Amino acid sequence: MNNLLLQEELRPTRADAVKNRELLLKTARQLFAEQGVEHVSMSAIADAAGVGKGTLYRHFTDKADLCHALLDHEQRELQERTLIRLSEGGDPVEALCWFLVEVAQFVEDNGSLLCEGMGQMEAMGLGHPAHLWWRQTIRALLVQTGRPMDVDYTADMLYVMLDVHVAYFQRKVMGYGSTQIINGLLNTVMRLLA
């Protein structure tokens, strides 16, 4: 192996690079919240952060990449909350309902970021590892209920109901509000487990 390559790989990230990355993420999050993801350009993010476009593109190849970085933080927080909640034990039906509400809220809060990422790659779709974790969690909780059912199919059905495309359809085409979507999801769970 070439020692220069090894040295390059082991080199720590410079403090100013870390600071710039965090500034860019914070700026993008703020601009996206104010104007909507679809209305904010990469140039606007660099300008608002007070950095050059080269600095921005060294950290993020495009807006989808930037959205992925923002989503990664949110997804990690969801995973941490879930691990804490599930480690407490308790009724698996209550835990399943709690988890479904958490994920539905995640999709609602991050819908624009999820859609931006999907525009250029499948990474934000149902096959993405972070999202497959949702399905695995749903499946594990269904197993814990001990109810007779086709666990895999039931997990898939609930999982698909959390997809950003379904949420978009329910909100924009059908005109459902957050409460109606969440209540519908929970009512579906209760009927499936009755």
Short mmCIF file of C-alpha atoms in Angstrom, two decimals:
data_model
loop_
_atom_site.label_atom_id
_atom_site.label_comp_id
_atom_site.label_asym_id
_atom_site.label_seq_id
_atom_site.Cartn_x
_atom_site.Cartn_y
_atom_site.Cartn_z
CA MET A 1 0.00 0.00 0.00
CA ASN A 2 1.19 3.50 -0.76
CA ASN A 3 2.19 5.32 2.45
CA LEU A 4 0.95 8.63 1.04
CA LEU A 5 -2.54 7.20 0.65
CA LEU A 6 -2.47 5.86 4.18
CA GLN A 7 -1.34 9.21 5.55
CA GLU A 8 -4.08 10.99 3.60
CA GLU A 9 -6.73 8.65 5.03
CA LEU A 10 -5.49 9.08 8.60
CA ARG A 11 -5.27 12.84 8.47
CA PRO A 12 -7.82 14.35 10.90
CA THR A 13 -10.38 16.83 9.64
CA ARG A 14 -9.25 20.40 10.20
CA ALA A 15 -11.13 22.35 12.87
CA ASP A 16 -12.06 25.10 10.42
CA ALA A 17 -13.48 22.51 8.00
CA VAL A 18 -15.65 21.04 10.77
CA LYS A 19 -16.77 24.54 11.74
CA ASN A 20 -17.62 25.41 8.13
CA ARG A 21 -19.58 22.19 7.67
CA GLU A 22 -21.65 22.86 10.79
CA LEU A 23 -22.22 26.46 9.68
CA LEU A 24 -23.41 25.28 6.27
CA LEU A 25 -25.79 22.76 7.83
CA LYS A 26 -27.18 25.34 10.24
CA THR A 27 -27.60 27.90 7.45
CA ALA A 28 -29.26 25.40 5.12
CA ARG A 29 -31.64 24.26 7.86
CA GLN A 30 -32.63 27.87 8.55
CA LEU A 31 -33.08 28.81 4.88
CA PHE A 32 -35.03 25.62 4.15
CA ALA A 33 -37.35 26.34 7.09
CA GLU A 34 -37.92 29.94 5.96
CA GLN A 35 -38.20 29.47 2.18
CA GLY A 36 -38.70 25.76 1.51
CA VAL A 37 -36.08 23.34 0.23
CA GLU A 38 -37.14 23.70 -3.38
CA HIS A 39 -36.69 27.50 -3.33
CA VAL A 40 -33.15 27.62 -1.89
CA SER A 41 -30.13 27.29 -4.18
CA MET A 42 -26.70 26.09 -3.20
CA SER A 43 -25.38 29.57 -4.03
CA ALA A 44 -27.86 31.13 -1.60
CA ILE A 45 -26.66 28.79 1.14
CA ALA A 46 -23.00 29.67 0.53
CA ASP A 47 -23.81 33.39 0.45
CA ALA A 48 -25.89 33.29 3.63
CA ALA A 49 -23.19 31.29 5.42
CA GLY A 50 -20.53 33.74 4.28
CA VAL A 51 -18.37 31.08 2.63
CA GLY A 52 -17.28 30.51 -0.93
CA LYS A 53 -19.03 28.06 -3.22
CA GLY A 54 -15.88 25.94 -3.28
CA THR A 55 -16.14 25.47 0.49
CA LEU A 56 -19.77 24.45 0.14
CA TYR A 57 -19.08 21.96 -2.65
CA ARG A 58 -16.10 20.47 -0.79
CA HIS A 59 -18.55 19.40 1.89
CA PHE A 60 -21.65 18.65 -0.20
CA THR A 61 -21.65 17.64 -3.87
CA ASP A 62 -25.19 18.92 -4.45
CA LYS A 63 -28.40 19.85 -2.63
CA ALA A 64 -29.45 16.21 -2.30
CA ASP A 65 -26.16 15.46 -0.51
CA LEU A 66 -26.78 18.41 1.82
CA CYS A 67 -30.32 17.15 2.51
CA HIS A 68 -28.91 13.71 3.33
CA ALA A 69 -26.57 15.26 5.89
CA LEU A 70 -29.44 17.13 7.53
CA LEU A 71 -31.58 13.99 7.56
CA ASP A 72 -28.77 11.93 9.05
CA HIS A 73 -28.81 14.08 12.18
CA GLU A 74 -32.60 13.84 12.50
CA GLN A 75 -32.57 10.08 11.88
CA ARG A 76 -29.93 9.54 14.57
CA GLU A 77 -32.05 11.46 17.07
CA LEU A 78 -35.08 9.32 16.16
CA GLN A 79 -33.01 6.16 16.67
CA GLU A 80 -31.75 7.37 20.05
CA ARG A 81 -35.28 8.22 21.26
CA THR A 82 -36.51 4.85 20.03
CA LEU A 83 -33.75 2.86 21.73
CA ILE A 84 -34.45 4.65 25.00
CA ARG A 85 -38.22 4.10 24.71
CA LEU A 86 -37.93 0.44 23.75
CA SER A 87 -35.37 -0.30 26.48
CA GLU A 88 -38.02 0.69 29.03
CA GLY A 89 -40.08 -2.37 28.09
CA GLY A 90 -43.83 -2.27 28.50
CA ASP A 91 -46.72 -3.10 26.22
CA PRO A 92 -45.51 -3.80 22.65
CA VAL A 93 -48.75 -2.42 21.15
CA GLU A 94 -48.21 0.89 22.95
CA ALA A 95 -44.56 0.87 21.86
CA LEU A 96 -45.58 0.17 18.25
CA CYS A 97 -48.10 3.02 18.28
CA TRP A 98 -45.51 5.35 19.82
CA PHE A 99 -42.94 4.39 17.18
CA LEU A 100 -45.36 4.84 14.28
CA VAL A 101 -46.29 8.32 15.53
CA GLU A 102 -42.60 9.23 15.89
CA VAL A 103 -41.81 8.11 12.34
CA ALA A 104 -44.93 9.77 10.90
CA GLN A 105 -43.84 13.00 12.59
CA PHE A 106 -40.29 12.55 11.26
CA VAL A 107 -41.67 12.17 7.72
CA GLU A 108 -43.89 15.22 8.12
CA ASP A 109 -41.12 17.37 9.59
CA ASN A 110 -38.58 16.27 6.97
CA GLY A 111 -40.79 15.68 3.93
CA SER A 112 -39.11 18.32 1.78
CA LEU A 113 -35.66 16.99 2.58
CA LEU A 114 -36.76 13.43 1.85
CA CYS A 115 -38.31 14.46 -1.47
CA GLU A 116 -35.21 16.42 -2.52
CA GLY A 117 -33.05 13.37 -1.87
CA MET A 118 -35.38 11.17 -3.90
CA GLY A 119 -35.19 13.42 -6.90
CA GLN A 120 -31.64 12.30 -7.64
CA MET A 121 -31.24 8.88 -6.03
CA GLU A 122 -33.08 6.07 -4.35
CA ALA A 123 -31.27 6.73 -1.09
CA MET A 124 -34.30 8.22 0.61
CA GLY A 125 -36.73 5.55 -0.57
CA LEU A 126 -38.07 2.54 1.25
CA GLY A 127 -34.92 0.56 0.45
CA HIS A 128 -32.57 2.96 2.27
CA PRO A 129 -30.89 1.27 5.28
CA ALA A 130 -32.03 3.99 7.69
CA HIS A 131 -35.61 3.47 6.59
CA LEU A 132 -35.34 -0.31 6.58
CA TRP A 133 -34.56 0.12 10.27
CA TRP A 134 -38.12 1.48 10.62
CA ARG A 135 -39.47 -1.73 9.07
CA GLN A 136 -37.28 -3.92 11.30
CA THR A 137 -38.50 -2.07 14.37
CA ILE A 138 -42.14 -2.38 13.30
CA ARG A 139 -41.67 -6.08 12.61
CA ALA A 140 -39.97 -6.74 15.95
CA LEU A 141 -42.77 -4.98 17.82
CA LEU A 142 -45.42 -6.92 15.89
CA VAL A 143 -43.69 -10.17 16.86
CA GLN A 144 -43.67 -9.06 20.50
CA THR A 145 -47.45 -8.60 20.45
CA GLY A 146 -47.82 -12.36 20.01
CA ARG A 147 -50.86 -11.85 17.76
CA PRO A 148 -51.44 -14.41 14.99
CA MET A 149 -50.69 -12.67 11.69
CA ASP A 150 -48.41 -12.62 8.69
CA VAL A 151 -45.82 -10.49 10.47
CA ASP A 152 -43.76 -9.63 7.40
CA TYR A 153 -46.74 -8.54 5.31
CA THR A 154 -48.23 -6.55 8.19
CA ALA A 155 -44.87 -4.86 8.82
CA ASP A 156 -44.59 -4.02 5.12
CA MET A 157 -48.08 -2.56 5.06
CA LEU A 158 -47.43 -0.29 8.04
CA TYR A 159 -43.97 0.59 6.72
CA VAL A 160 -45.34 1.67 3.34
CA MET A 161 -47.86 3.92 5.10
CA LEU A 162 -44.87 5.90 6.43
CA ASP A 163 -43.32 6.53 3.01
CA VAL A 164 -42.90 10.19 2.09
CA HIS A 165 -44.80 9.65 -1.18
CA VAL A 166 -47.81 8.33 0.72
CA ALA A 167 -47.60 11.24 3.16
CA TYR A 168 -47.41 13.69 0.24
CA PHE A 169 -50.42 12.07 -1.44
CA GLN A 170 -52.43 12.15 1.79
CA ARG A 171 -51.62 15.80 2.48
CA LYS A 172 -51.57 17.38 -0.96
CA VAL A 173 -54.03 15.26 -2.94
CA MET A 174 -56.45 14.06 -0.28
CA GLY A 175 -56.15 17.12 1.98
CA TYR A 176 -55.64 15.16 5.20
CA GLY A 177 -54.15 16.98 8.17
CA SER A 178 -51.54 15.62 10.55
CA THR A 179 -54.08 14.54 13.13
CA GLN A 180 -56.17 12.65 10.58
CA ILE A 181 -53.10 10.88 9.18
CA ILE A 182 -51.83 9.82 12.61
CA ASN A 183 -55.29 8.79 13.84
CA GLY A 184 -55.82 6.77 10.66
CA LEU A 185 -52.49 5.03 11.13
CA LEU A 186 -53.23 4.21 14.77
CA ASN A 187 -56.77 3.03 13.98
CA THR A 188 -55.33 0.74 11.32
CA VAL A 189 -52.90 -0.74 13.84
CA MET A 190 -55.64 -1.33 16.39
CA ARG A 191 -57.84 -3.07 13.80
CA LEU A 192 -54.95 -5.24 12.64
CA LEU A 193 -54.15 -6.29 16.19
CA ALA A 194 -57.75 -6.75 17.40
#
